[in-house]
C-alpha atoms as an extended CHARMM CRD file, in Angstrom:
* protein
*
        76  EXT
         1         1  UNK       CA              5.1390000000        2.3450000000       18.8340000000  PROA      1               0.0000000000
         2         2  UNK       CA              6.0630000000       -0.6360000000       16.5690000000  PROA      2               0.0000000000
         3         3  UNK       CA              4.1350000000       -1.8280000000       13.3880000000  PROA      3               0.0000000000
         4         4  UNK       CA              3.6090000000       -4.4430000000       11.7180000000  PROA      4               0.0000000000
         5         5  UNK       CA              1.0440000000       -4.1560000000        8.2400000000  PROA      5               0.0000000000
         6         6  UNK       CA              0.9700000000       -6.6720000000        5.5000000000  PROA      6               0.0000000000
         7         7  UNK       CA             -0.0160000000       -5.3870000000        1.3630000000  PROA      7               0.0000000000
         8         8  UNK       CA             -1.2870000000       -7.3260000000       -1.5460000000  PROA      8               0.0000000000
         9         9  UNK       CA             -1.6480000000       -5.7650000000       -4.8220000000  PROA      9               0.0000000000
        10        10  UNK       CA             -4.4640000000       -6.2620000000       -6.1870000000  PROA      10              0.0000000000
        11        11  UNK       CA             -4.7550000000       -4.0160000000       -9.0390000000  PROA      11              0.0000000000
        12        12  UNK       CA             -2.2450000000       -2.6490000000      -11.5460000000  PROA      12              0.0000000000
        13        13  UNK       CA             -3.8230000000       -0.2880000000      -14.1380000000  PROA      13              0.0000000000
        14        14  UNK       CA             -2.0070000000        2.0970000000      -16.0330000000  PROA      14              0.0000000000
        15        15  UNK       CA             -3.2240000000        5.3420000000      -14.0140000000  PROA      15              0.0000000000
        16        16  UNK       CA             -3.5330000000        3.4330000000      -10.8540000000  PROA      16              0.0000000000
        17        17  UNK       CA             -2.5810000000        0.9640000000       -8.4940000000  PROA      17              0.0000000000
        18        18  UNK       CA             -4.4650000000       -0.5440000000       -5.3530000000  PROA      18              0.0000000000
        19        19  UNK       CA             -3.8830000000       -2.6710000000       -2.2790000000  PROA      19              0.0000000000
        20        20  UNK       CA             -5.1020000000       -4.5580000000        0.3120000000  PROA      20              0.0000000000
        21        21  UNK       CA             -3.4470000000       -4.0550000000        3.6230000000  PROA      21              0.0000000000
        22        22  UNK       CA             -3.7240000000       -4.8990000000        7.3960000000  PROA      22              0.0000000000
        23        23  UNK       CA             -1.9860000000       -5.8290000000       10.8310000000  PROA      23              0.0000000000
        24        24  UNK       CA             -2.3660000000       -9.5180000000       10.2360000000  PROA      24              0.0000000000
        25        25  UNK       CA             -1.8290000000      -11.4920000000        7.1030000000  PROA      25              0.0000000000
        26        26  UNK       CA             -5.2280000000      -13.2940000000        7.3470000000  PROA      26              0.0000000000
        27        27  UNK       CA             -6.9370000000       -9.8360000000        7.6620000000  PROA      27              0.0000000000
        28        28  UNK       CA             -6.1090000000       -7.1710000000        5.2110000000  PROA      28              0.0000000000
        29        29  UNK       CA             -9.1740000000       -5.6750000000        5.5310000000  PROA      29              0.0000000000
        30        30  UNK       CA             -8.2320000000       -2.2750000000        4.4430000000  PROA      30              0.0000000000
        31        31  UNK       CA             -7.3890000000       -0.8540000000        0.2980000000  PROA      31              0.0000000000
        32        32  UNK       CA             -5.3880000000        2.0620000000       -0.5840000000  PROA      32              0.0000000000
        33        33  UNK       CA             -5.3750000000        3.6570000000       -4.0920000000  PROA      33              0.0000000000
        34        34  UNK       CA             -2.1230000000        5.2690000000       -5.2610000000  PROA      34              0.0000000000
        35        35  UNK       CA             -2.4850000000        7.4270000000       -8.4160000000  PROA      35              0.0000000000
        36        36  UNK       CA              0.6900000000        6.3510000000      -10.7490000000  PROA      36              0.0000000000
        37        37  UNK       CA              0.5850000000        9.6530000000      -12.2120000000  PROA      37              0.0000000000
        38        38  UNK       CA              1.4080000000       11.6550000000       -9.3770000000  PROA      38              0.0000000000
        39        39  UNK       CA              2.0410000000        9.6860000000       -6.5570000000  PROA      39              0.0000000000
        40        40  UNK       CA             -1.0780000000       10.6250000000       -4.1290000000  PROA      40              0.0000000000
        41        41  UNK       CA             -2.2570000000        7.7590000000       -2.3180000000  PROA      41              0.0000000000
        42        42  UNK       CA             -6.2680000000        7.6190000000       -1.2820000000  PROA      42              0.0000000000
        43        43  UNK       CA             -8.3090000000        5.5010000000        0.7020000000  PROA      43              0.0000000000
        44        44  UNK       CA            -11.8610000000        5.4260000000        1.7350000000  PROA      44              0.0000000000
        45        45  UNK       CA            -11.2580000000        4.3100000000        5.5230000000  PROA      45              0.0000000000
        46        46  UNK       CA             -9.3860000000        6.7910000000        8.3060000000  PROA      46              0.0000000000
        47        47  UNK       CA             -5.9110000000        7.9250000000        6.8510000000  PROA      47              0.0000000000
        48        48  UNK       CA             -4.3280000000        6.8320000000       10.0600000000  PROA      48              0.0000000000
        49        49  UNK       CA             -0.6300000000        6.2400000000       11.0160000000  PROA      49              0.0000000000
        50        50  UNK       CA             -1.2230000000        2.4970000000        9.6660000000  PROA      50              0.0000000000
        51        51  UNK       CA             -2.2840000000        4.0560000000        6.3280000000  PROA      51              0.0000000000
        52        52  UNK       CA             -0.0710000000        6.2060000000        5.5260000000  PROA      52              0.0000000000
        53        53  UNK       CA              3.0160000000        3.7710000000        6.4420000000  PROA      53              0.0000000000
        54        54  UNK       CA              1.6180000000        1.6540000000        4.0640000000  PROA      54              0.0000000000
        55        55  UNK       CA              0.9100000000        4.2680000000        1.3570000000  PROA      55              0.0000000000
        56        56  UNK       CA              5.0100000000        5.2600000000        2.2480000000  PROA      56              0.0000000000
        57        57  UNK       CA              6.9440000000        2.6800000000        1.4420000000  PROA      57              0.0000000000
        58        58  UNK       CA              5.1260000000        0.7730000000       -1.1400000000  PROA      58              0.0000000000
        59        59  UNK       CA              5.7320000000        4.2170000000       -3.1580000000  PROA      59              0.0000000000
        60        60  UNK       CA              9.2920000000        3.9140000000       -1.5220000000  PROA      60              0.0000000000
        61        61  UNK       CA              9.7850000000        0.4140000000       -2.7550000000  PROA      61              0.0000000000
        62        62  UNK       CA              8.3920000000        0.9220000000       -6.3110000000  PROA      62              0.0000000000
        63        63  UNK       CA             10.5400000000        3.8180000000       -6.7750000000  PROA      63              0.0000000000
        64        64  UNK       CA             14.0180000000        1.7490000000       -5.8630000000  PROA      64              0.0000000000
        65        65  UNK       CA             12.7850000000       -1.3230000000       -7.4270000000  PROA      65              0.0000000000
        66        66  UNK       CA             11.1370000000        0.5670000000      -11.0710000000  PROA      66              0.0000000000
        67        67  UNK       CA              8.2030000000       -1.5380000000      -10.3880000000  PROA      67              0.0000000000
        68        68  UNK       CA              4.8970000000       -1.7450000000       -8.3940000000  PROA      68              0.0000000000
        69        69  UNK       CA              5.6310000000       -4.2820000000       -5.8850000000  PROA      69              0.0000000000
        70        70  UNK       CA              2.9410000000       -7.5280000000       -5.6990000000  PROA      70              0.0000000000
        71        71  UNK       CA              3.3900000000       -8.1530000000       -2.0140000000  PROA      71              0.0000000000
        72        72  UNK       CA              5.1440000000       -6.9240000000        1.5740000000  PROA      72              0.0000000000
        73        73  UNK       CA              5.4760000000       -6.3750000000        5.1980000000  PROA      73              0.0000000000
        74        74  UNK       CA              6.3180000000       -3.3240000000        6.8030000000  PROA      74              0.0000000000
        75        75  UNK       CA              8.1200000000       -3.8030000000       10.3070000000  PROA      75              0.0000000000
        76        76  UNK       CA              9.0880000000       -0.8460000000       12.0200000000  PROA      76              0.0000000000
């Protein structure tokens, strides 16, 4: 099964950080939550496949880069 899902930050807080994510750059119709303190990602749609590949490597990427990233894609 391949993916493709685009992520926007659109919130950087000191406790938390959110996004906006989707399939298609014009559509991220979807937000995840990731707590900074602990690393637990929420969201109030299904925590699908899509989800949590999103909620993966954006903690992935902000833990090689020291740093919350502002944007992506995620091709696997």
């Amino acid at each position: 099964m391949a993916l493709l899902i685009y992520y926007n930050r659109i919130r950087n807080d000191p406790n938390e950080v959110a996004y906006q994510f989707g399939e298609t750059r014009d559509n991220l119709d979807r937000i995840l939550t990731i707590d900074t303190t602990n690393n637990t990602a929420r969201t109030d749609q299904p925590e699908d496949v899509i989800f949590r590949s999103a909620a993966g490597q954006i903690m992935l990427r902000a833990k090689r880069e020291k740093a919350w990233p502002q944007n992506g894609v995620i091709a696997s």
